[in-house]
Amino acid sequence: MRPLNYLRPTDVQEAVKTIFVTPDAKILGGGTNLVDLIRSDIEHPDTVIDVTSLPLNEVTELPTGNIRIGALVRNSHLAAHPLVRTRYPMLTQAILMGASGQLRNMATVGGNLLQRTRCHYFYDTTMPCNKREPGTGCAARTGFTRNHAILGTSPHCMATHASDMCVALTALDATVEVESTRGPRRIPMSEFHVTPGSTPQLESTLAEDELITAVELPPLPVAANSRYRKVRDRSSYAFALVSVAAALRVESGRVAEVRLALGGVGTRPWRALKAEETLKQGPATEEAFRTAAEAELADAITQPDNEFKLELTRRTVVATLRTLIPPAEHLS
Ligand code: SF4
């Protein structure tokens, strides 16, 4: 057992000053991922900074119509919030399809954004892993890759991003608010997570001295007609093989507005911009949905174990969008 220093700031300014003067510390929210990582000797901080006393646990509607979600709002509270359930149903569904009830009661929004991959080689400290120990190699390259990514991979890492919530936040164009001793900063969700490239140990654009304080959702009428669909090996408490977050508006049989993001297939929550572009103003048909999925997957790199994700992604995109076509607009 290793000793750990434990600090517990009570306001945001005290917290960012503490983070600034304790550069190798880890920030503790719900602890549902970090505690496992420390116990498994994957993370080995000398200090944890417990931020759960900070006043960041409210969901509020701003005068702009944006919804501001404090970084310490628990996942189950966010999923059940009436504003989220009615305006962004895909977000409620994504959260409820992640983890278990007990974990969702503990896990925070900020922690969910920063959760690490569930690549089994990352958690096995006897195996080489560039993400855990840069420069040691990637055991997955010659190993079992059924759960690994097909989009955004590099020769150095092909681990999927594990979060369901982040897939929905990506489709919804959320913004992450962060604070440091240098002041506040806003990071678009599309720029928050990064693909591995040659530095898979770096997973986000959050600086070492920054604290996530909130996530903001824009007012987005199309999101009221949205859905999150998750395909996994068992019906609960499993990570996605493929997931789709989609919002759709159809007018006169054509796609007037669409938002699409994928989980389980990308090294980061994957906004399917090529698929969206292919769909815009085209017919709202299953054939068009499949063509759009093909466009998004054109650059996919598969392994023999995860090649099945190509067809599973096409089918899940079609199945998700199909449910969002209003009955009067069905062409096929
Ligand atoms: Fe490590 Fe990434 Fe390779 Fe998994 S895929 S073993 S996380 S480098």
Coordinates of C-alpha atoms and ligand atoms in Angstrom, one line a residue:
M1 CA 0.0 0.0 0.0
R2 CA 1.3 3.5 -0.9
P3 CA 0.5 6.5 1.2
L4 CA -1.6 9.3 -0.4
N5 CA -1.9 12.9 0.6
Y6 CA -5.6 14.0 0.6
L7 CA -6.7 17.6 0.1
R8 CA -10.2 18.9 0.1
P9 CA -10.7 22.5 -1.2
T10 CA -14.1 24.1 -0.6
D11 CA -14.3 26.7 -3.4
V12 CA -13.2 26.8 -7.0
Q13 CA -10.5 29.4 -6.6
E14 CA -9.0 27.5 -3.7
A15 CA -9.2 24.4 -5.8
V16 CA -7.4 25.8 -8.9
K17 CA -4.7 27.3 -6.7
T18 CA -4.2 23.8 -5.0
I19 CA -4.0 22.1 -8.4
F20 CA -1.5 24.7 -9.6
V21 CA 0.9 24.1 -6.6
T22 CA 0.4 20.3 -6.7
P23 CA 1.2 19.4 -10.3
D24 CA 1.3 15.6 -9.9
A25 CA -2.0 15.3 -8.0
K26 CA -5.1 13.7 -9.4
I27 CA -8.5 15.2 -9.0
L28 CA -11.1 13.1 -7.2
G29 CA -14.8 13.4 -8.1
G30 CA -17.0 10.3 -7.8
G31 CA -13.9 8.2 -7.9
T32 CA -15.6 5.4 -10.0
N33 CA -12.6 5.2 -12.4
L34 CA -9.8 6.9 -10.5
V35 CA -9.9 4.7 -7.4
D36 CA -9.8 1.5 -9.6
L37 CA -6.8 3.0 -11.5
I38 CA -4.9 3.8 -8.3
R39 CA -5.7 0.3 -6.8
S40 CA -4.4 -1.3 -10.0
D41 CA -1.2 0.7 -9.9
I42 CA -2.0 2.3 -13.3
E43 CA -2.3 5.8 -11.8
H44 CA 0.1 6.5 -8.9
P45 CA -0.4 10.0 -7.6
D46 CA 1.2 11.2 -4.4
T47 CA -1.8 13.5 -3.8
V48 CA -5.5 13.4 -4.5
I49 CA -7.5 16.6 -4.5
D50 CA -11.1 15.8 -3.6
V51 CA -13.3 18.4 -5.3
T52 CA -16.7 17.1 -4.2
S53 CA -17.2 20.0 -1.7
L54 CA -17.2 22.6 -4.5
P55 CA -20.5 24.2 -5.4
L56 CA -20.7 22.6 -8.9
N57 CA -23.7 20.3 -8.5
E58 CA -26.6 22.1 -10.1
V59 CA -28.3 22.0 -13.5
T60 CA -29.6 25.5 -14.5
E61 CA -31.2 27.1 -17.4
L62 CA -29.4 30.3 -18.5
P63 CA -31.1 33.5 -19.9
T64 CA -29.6 32.4 -23.3
G65 CA -31.6 29.2 -23.2
N66 CA -28.4 27.2 -22.7
I67 CA -28.4 24.5 -20.0
R68 CA -25.5 24.7 -17.6
I69 CA -24.5 21.4 -15.9
G70 CA -22.2 21.7 -13.0
A71 CA -19.2 19.3 -13.2
L72 CA -20.1 17.6 -10.0
V73 CA -23.7 16.7 -11.0
R74 CA -24.1 13.0 -10.6
N75 CA -24.8 11.0 -13.8
S76 CA -28.1 9.7 -12.4
H77 CA -29.3 13.1 -11.4
L78 CA -28.5 14.5 -14.9
A79 CA -30.3 11.7 -16.6
A80 CA -33.4 12.2 -14.6
H81 CA -33.5 16.0 -14.9
P82 CA -36.7 17.2 -16.6
L83 CA -34.9 19.7 -18.8
V84 CA -32.6 17.0 -20.1
R85 CA -35.3 14.3 -20.5
T86 CA -37.6 16.6 -22.5
R87 CA -35.1 18.7 -24.5
Y88 CA -32.2 16.2 -25.0
P89 CA -33.6 12.7 -24.7
M90 CA -30.5 11.2 -26.3
L91 CA -28.5 12.4 -23.3
T92 CA -30.8 10.8 -20.8
Q93 CA -30.8 7.5 -22.7
A94 CA -27.0 7.5 -23.2
I95 CA -26.3 8.0 -19.5
L96 CA -28.9 5.3 -18.5
M97 CA -27.2 2.8 -20.8
G98 CA -23.8 3.4 -19.2
A99 CA -22.4 1.5 -16.2
S100 CA -24.8 0.4 -13.4
G101 CA -27.2 2.3 -11.1
Q102 CA -24.8 2.4 -8.3
L103 CA -22.0 3.8 -10.5
R104 CA -24.3 6.4 -12.0
N105 CA -25.2 7.5 -8.5
M106 CA -21.5 8.2 -7.8
A107 CA -20.1 9.2 -11.1
T108 CA -19.9 12.9 -11.9
V109 CA -20.2 14.7 -15.3
G110 CA -16.6 16.0 -15.0
G111 CA -15.3 12.6 -14.2
N112 CA -17.2 11.0 -17.0
L113 CA -15.5 13.3 -19.5
L114 CA -12.1 12.2 -18.2
Q115 CA -12.7 8.5 -17.8
R116 CA -9.9 6.3 -19.2
T117 CA -10.3 3.6 -21.8
R118 CA -11.4 0.1 -20.9
C119 CA -8.8 -1.6 -23.2
H120 CA -8.0 -4.8 -21.2
Y121 CA -4.3 -4.5 -22.0
F122 CA -4.3 -1.0 -20.5
Y123 CA -5.4 -2.5 -17.2
D124 CA -3.0 -5.5 -17.4
T125 CA 0.3 -4.1 -16.1
T126 CA 2.2 -7.2 -17.3
M127 CA 1.5 -6.2 -21.0
P128 CA 3.0 -3.4 -23.1
C129 CA 0.8 -0.4 -23.5
N130 CA 1.7 3.0 -25.0
K131 CA -1.1 4.7 -23.2
R132 CA -0.1 3.5 -19.8
E133 CA 3.7 3.6 -20.4
P134 CA 4.6 5.6 -23.4
G135 CA 7.1 3.9 -25.8
T136 CA 6.5 0.3 -24.5
G137 CA 4.4 -0.8 -27.5
C138 CA 0.7 -1.8 -27.9
A139 CA -0.3 -5.3 -26.9
A140 CA -3.5 -5.0 -28.8
R141 CA -1.7 -5.0 -32.2
T142 CA -1.0 -8.7 -31.9
G143 CA -3.8 -9.4 -29.4
F144 CA -7.6 -9.7 -29.1
T145 CA -9.3 -6.6 -30.6
R146 CA -13.0 -7.3 -30.6
N147 CA -13.7 -4.2 -28.5
H148 CA -11.2 -1.9 -30.1
A149 CA -11.7 1.1 -32.3
I150 CA -11.9 1.3 -36.1
L151 CA -11.9 5.1 -36.5
G152 CA -9.2 7.5 -35.4
T153 CA -6.7 4.8 -34.6
S154 CA -2.9 5.0 -35.0
P155 CA -0.1 2.5 -35.0
H156 CA 0.5 3.4 -31.4
C157 CA -3.1 2.8 -30.0
M158 CA -6.5 1.6 -31.1
A159 CA -8.4 1.9 -27.8
T160 CA -12.0 3.0 -27.8
H161 CA -13.3 5.9 -25.8
A162 CA -15.5 4.3 -23.1
S163 CA -18.1 7.0 -22.4
D164 CA -21.7 6.9 -23.6
M165 CA -22.5 10.3 -22.2
C166 CA -19.7 11.9 -24.2
V167 CA -21.1 10.5 -27.4
A168 CA -24.4 12.4 -26.8
L169 CA -22.6 15.5 -25.7
T170 CA -20.6 15.4 -28.9
A171 CA -23.7 15.2 -31.1
L172 CA -25.2 18.0 -29.1
D173 CA -22.3 20.4 -29.6
A174 CA -21.7 20.8 -25.9
T175 CA -19.1 23.2 -24.5
V176 CA -16.8 22.2 -21.6
E177 CA -16.0 25.1 -19.2
V178 CA -12.7 24.9 -17.3
E179 CA -11.0 27.1 -14.8
S180 CA -7.4 27.6 -13.7
T181 CA -5.2 30.2 -12.1
R182 CA -5.0 31.8 -15.5
G183 CA -8.8 32.3 -15.6
P184 CA -11.8 30.5 -17.3
R185 CA -11.7 28.8 -20.7
R186 CA -14.3 27.2 -22.9
I187 CA -13.6 24.1 -25.0
P188 CA -16.0 22.9 -27.7
M189 CA -16.8 19.2 -27.1
S190 CA -15.4 18.4 -30.6
E191 CA -12.0 19.7 -29.5
F192 CA -12.0 18.3 -26.0
H193 CA -10.9 14.7 -26.7
V194 CA -8.1 13.9 -29.1
T195 CA -7.1 10.9 -31.2
P196 CA -4.0 9.0 -30.1
G197 CA -1.6 9.8 -32.9
S198 CA 1.9 9.2 -31.5
T199 CA 1.0 10.3 -28.0
P200 CA -1.9 8.0 -26.8
Q201 CA -1.2 8.9 -23.2
L202 CA -2.7 12.4 -24.0
E203 CA -6.5 12.0 -24.2
S204 CA -7.8 15.5 -24.0
T205 CA -6.9 19.2 -24.5
L206 CA -7.4 19.9 -20.8
A207 CA -4.2 21.4 -19.4
E208 CA -2.6 19.9 -16.3
D209 CA -3.6 22.9 -14.1
E210 CA -7.2 23.1 -15.3
L211 CA -10.4 22.0 -13.5
I212 CA -13.6 21.2 -15.3
T213 CA -16.3 23.3 -13.8
A214 CA -19.3 22.8 -16.1
V215 CA -20.7 21.5 -19.4
E216 CA -23.1 23.7 -21.3
L217 CA -25.7 22.6 -23.8
P218 CA -27.0 25.0 -26.5
P219 CA -30.7 25.3 -27.1
L220 CA -31.3 22.8 -29.9
P221 CA -34.9 22.2 -30.9
V222 CA -33.9 19.2 -33.1
A223 CA -32.6 17.4 -30.0
A224 CA -36.1 17.0 -28.7
N225 CA -36.4 14.3 -31.5
S226 CA -33.3 12.4 -30.6
R227 CA -32.2 8.9 -29.6
Y228 CA -29.2 7.0 -28.2
R229 CA -29.0 3.3 -29.3
K230 CA -26.3 1.1 -27.9
V231 CA -25.4 -2.4 -29.1
R232 CA -23.4 -4.5 -26.5
D233 CA -22.7 -8.1 -25.6
R234 CA -25.2 -8.1 -22.8
S235 CA -28.2 -5.9 -22.1
S236 CA -26.8 -4.0 -19.1
Y237 CA -23.5 -3.0 -17.5
A238 CA -21.4 -3.5 -20.6
F239 CA -19.5 -1.1 -22.9
A240 CA -20.7 -0.4 -26.4
L241 CA -19.6 -2.5 -29.3
V242 CA -21.3 0.2 -31.4
S243 CA -23.5 3.1 -30.3
V244 CA -25.3 5.9 -32.1
A245 CA -26.5 9.3 -30.9
A246 CA -28.8 10.8 -33.4
A247 CA -31.2 13.8 -33.8
L248 CA -33.3 14.3 -36.9
R249 CA -35.8 16.7 -38.4
V250 CA -37.5 15.7 -41.6
E251 CA -39.6 18.0 -43.8
S252 CA -41.5 16.8 -46.9
G253 CA -39.6 13.5 -46.8
R254 CA -36.2 15.1 -46.8
V255 CA -33.6 15.5 -44.1
A256 CA -33.8 19.2 -42.9
E257 CA -31.5 18.8 -39.9
V258 CA -29.4 15.9 -38.6
R259 CA -26.9 15.3 -35.9
L260 CA -25.0 12.0 -35.6
A261 CA -22.3 10.7 -33.3
L262 CA -20.8 7.2 -32.8
G263 CA -19.5 5.4 -29.8
G264 CA -17.7 2.1 -29.4
V265 CA -15.9 2.5 -32.7
G266 CA -13.7 5.6 -32.3
T267 CA -10.7 6.5 -30.2
R268 CA -12.7 9.5 -29.1
P269 CA -16.4 10.2 -29.1
W270 CA -17.0 10.3 -32.8
R271 CA -19.0 13.1 -34.5
A272 CA -20.1 11.6 -37.8
L273 CA -19.8 14.8 -39.9
K274 CA -19.3 13.1 -43.2
A275 CA -22.5 11.1 -42.6
E276 CA -24.3 14.3 -41.7
E277 CA -23.1 16.1 -44.8
T278 CA -24.2 13.1 -47.0
L279 CA -27.7 13.2 -45.4
K280 CA -28.4 16.9 -45.5
Q281 CA -31.3 17.8 -47.8
G282 CA -31.4 14.3 -49.2
P283 CA -34.3 11.8 -48.8
A284 CA -35.0 10.4 -45.4
T285 CA -34.8 6.8 -46.4
E286 CA -33.1 3.7 -45.1
E287 CA -31.0 3.5 -48.2
A288 CA -29.8 7.1 -47.7
F289 CA -29.0 6.4 -44.0
R290 CA -26.9 3.4 -45.0
T291 CA -25.1 5.4 -47.7
A292 CA -24.3 8.1 -45.1
A293 CA -22.9 5.5 -42.7
E294 CA -20.7 4.1 -45.5
A295 CA -19.3 7.6 -46.1
E296 CA -18.4 7.9 -42.4
L297 CA -16.7 4.5 -42.4
A298 CA -14.7 5.0 -45.6
D299 CA -11.5 5.7 -43.5
A300 CA -12.1 2.9 -41.0
I301 CA -9.2 0.6 -40.2
T302 CA -10.3 -2.8 -39.0
Q303 CA -8.6 -5.9 -37.4
P304 CA -9.9 -9.4 -38.1
D305 CA -11.5 -9.4 -34.6
N306 CA -13.5 -6.1 -35.0
E307 CA -14.3 -6.1 -38.7
F308 CA -17.9 -6.9 -37.8
K309 CA -18.2 -3.4 -36.4
L310 CA -18.4 -2.0 -40.0
E311 CA -21.7 -3.7 -40.7
L312 CA -22.9 -3.3 -37.1
T313 CA -22.3 0.4 -37.4
R314 CA -24.2 0.7 -40.7
R315 CA -27.2 -1.2 -39.3
T316 CA -27.2 0.7 -36.0
V317 CA -27.1 4.1 -37.8
V318 CA -30.0 3.0 -40.0
A319 CA -32.0 1.6 -37.1
T320 CA -31.5 4.7 -35.0
L321 CA -32.4 7.2 -37.7
R322 CA -35.4 5.2 -38.8
T323 CA -37.1 5.5 -35.4
L324 CA -36.7 9.3 -35.6
I325 CA -38.7 9.8 -38.8
P326 CA -42.2 11.1 -37.9
P327 CA -44.9 8.6 -39.1
A328 CA -46.3 11.0 -41.7
E329 CA -42.8 11.4 -43.3
H330 CA -42.0 7.8 -43.9
L331 CA -40.9 7.2 -47.6
S332 CA -39.7 3.7 -47.1
Ligands
SF4_1 FE1 -2.6 0.4 -24.7 FE2 -4.0 1.6 -26.6 FE3 -2.6 -0.6 -27.2 FE4 -4.8 -0.7 -25.6 S1 -4.8 -0.2 -27.7 S2 -2.8 -1.8 -25.3 S3 -4.6 1.2 -24.5 S4 -1.7 1.4 -26.5

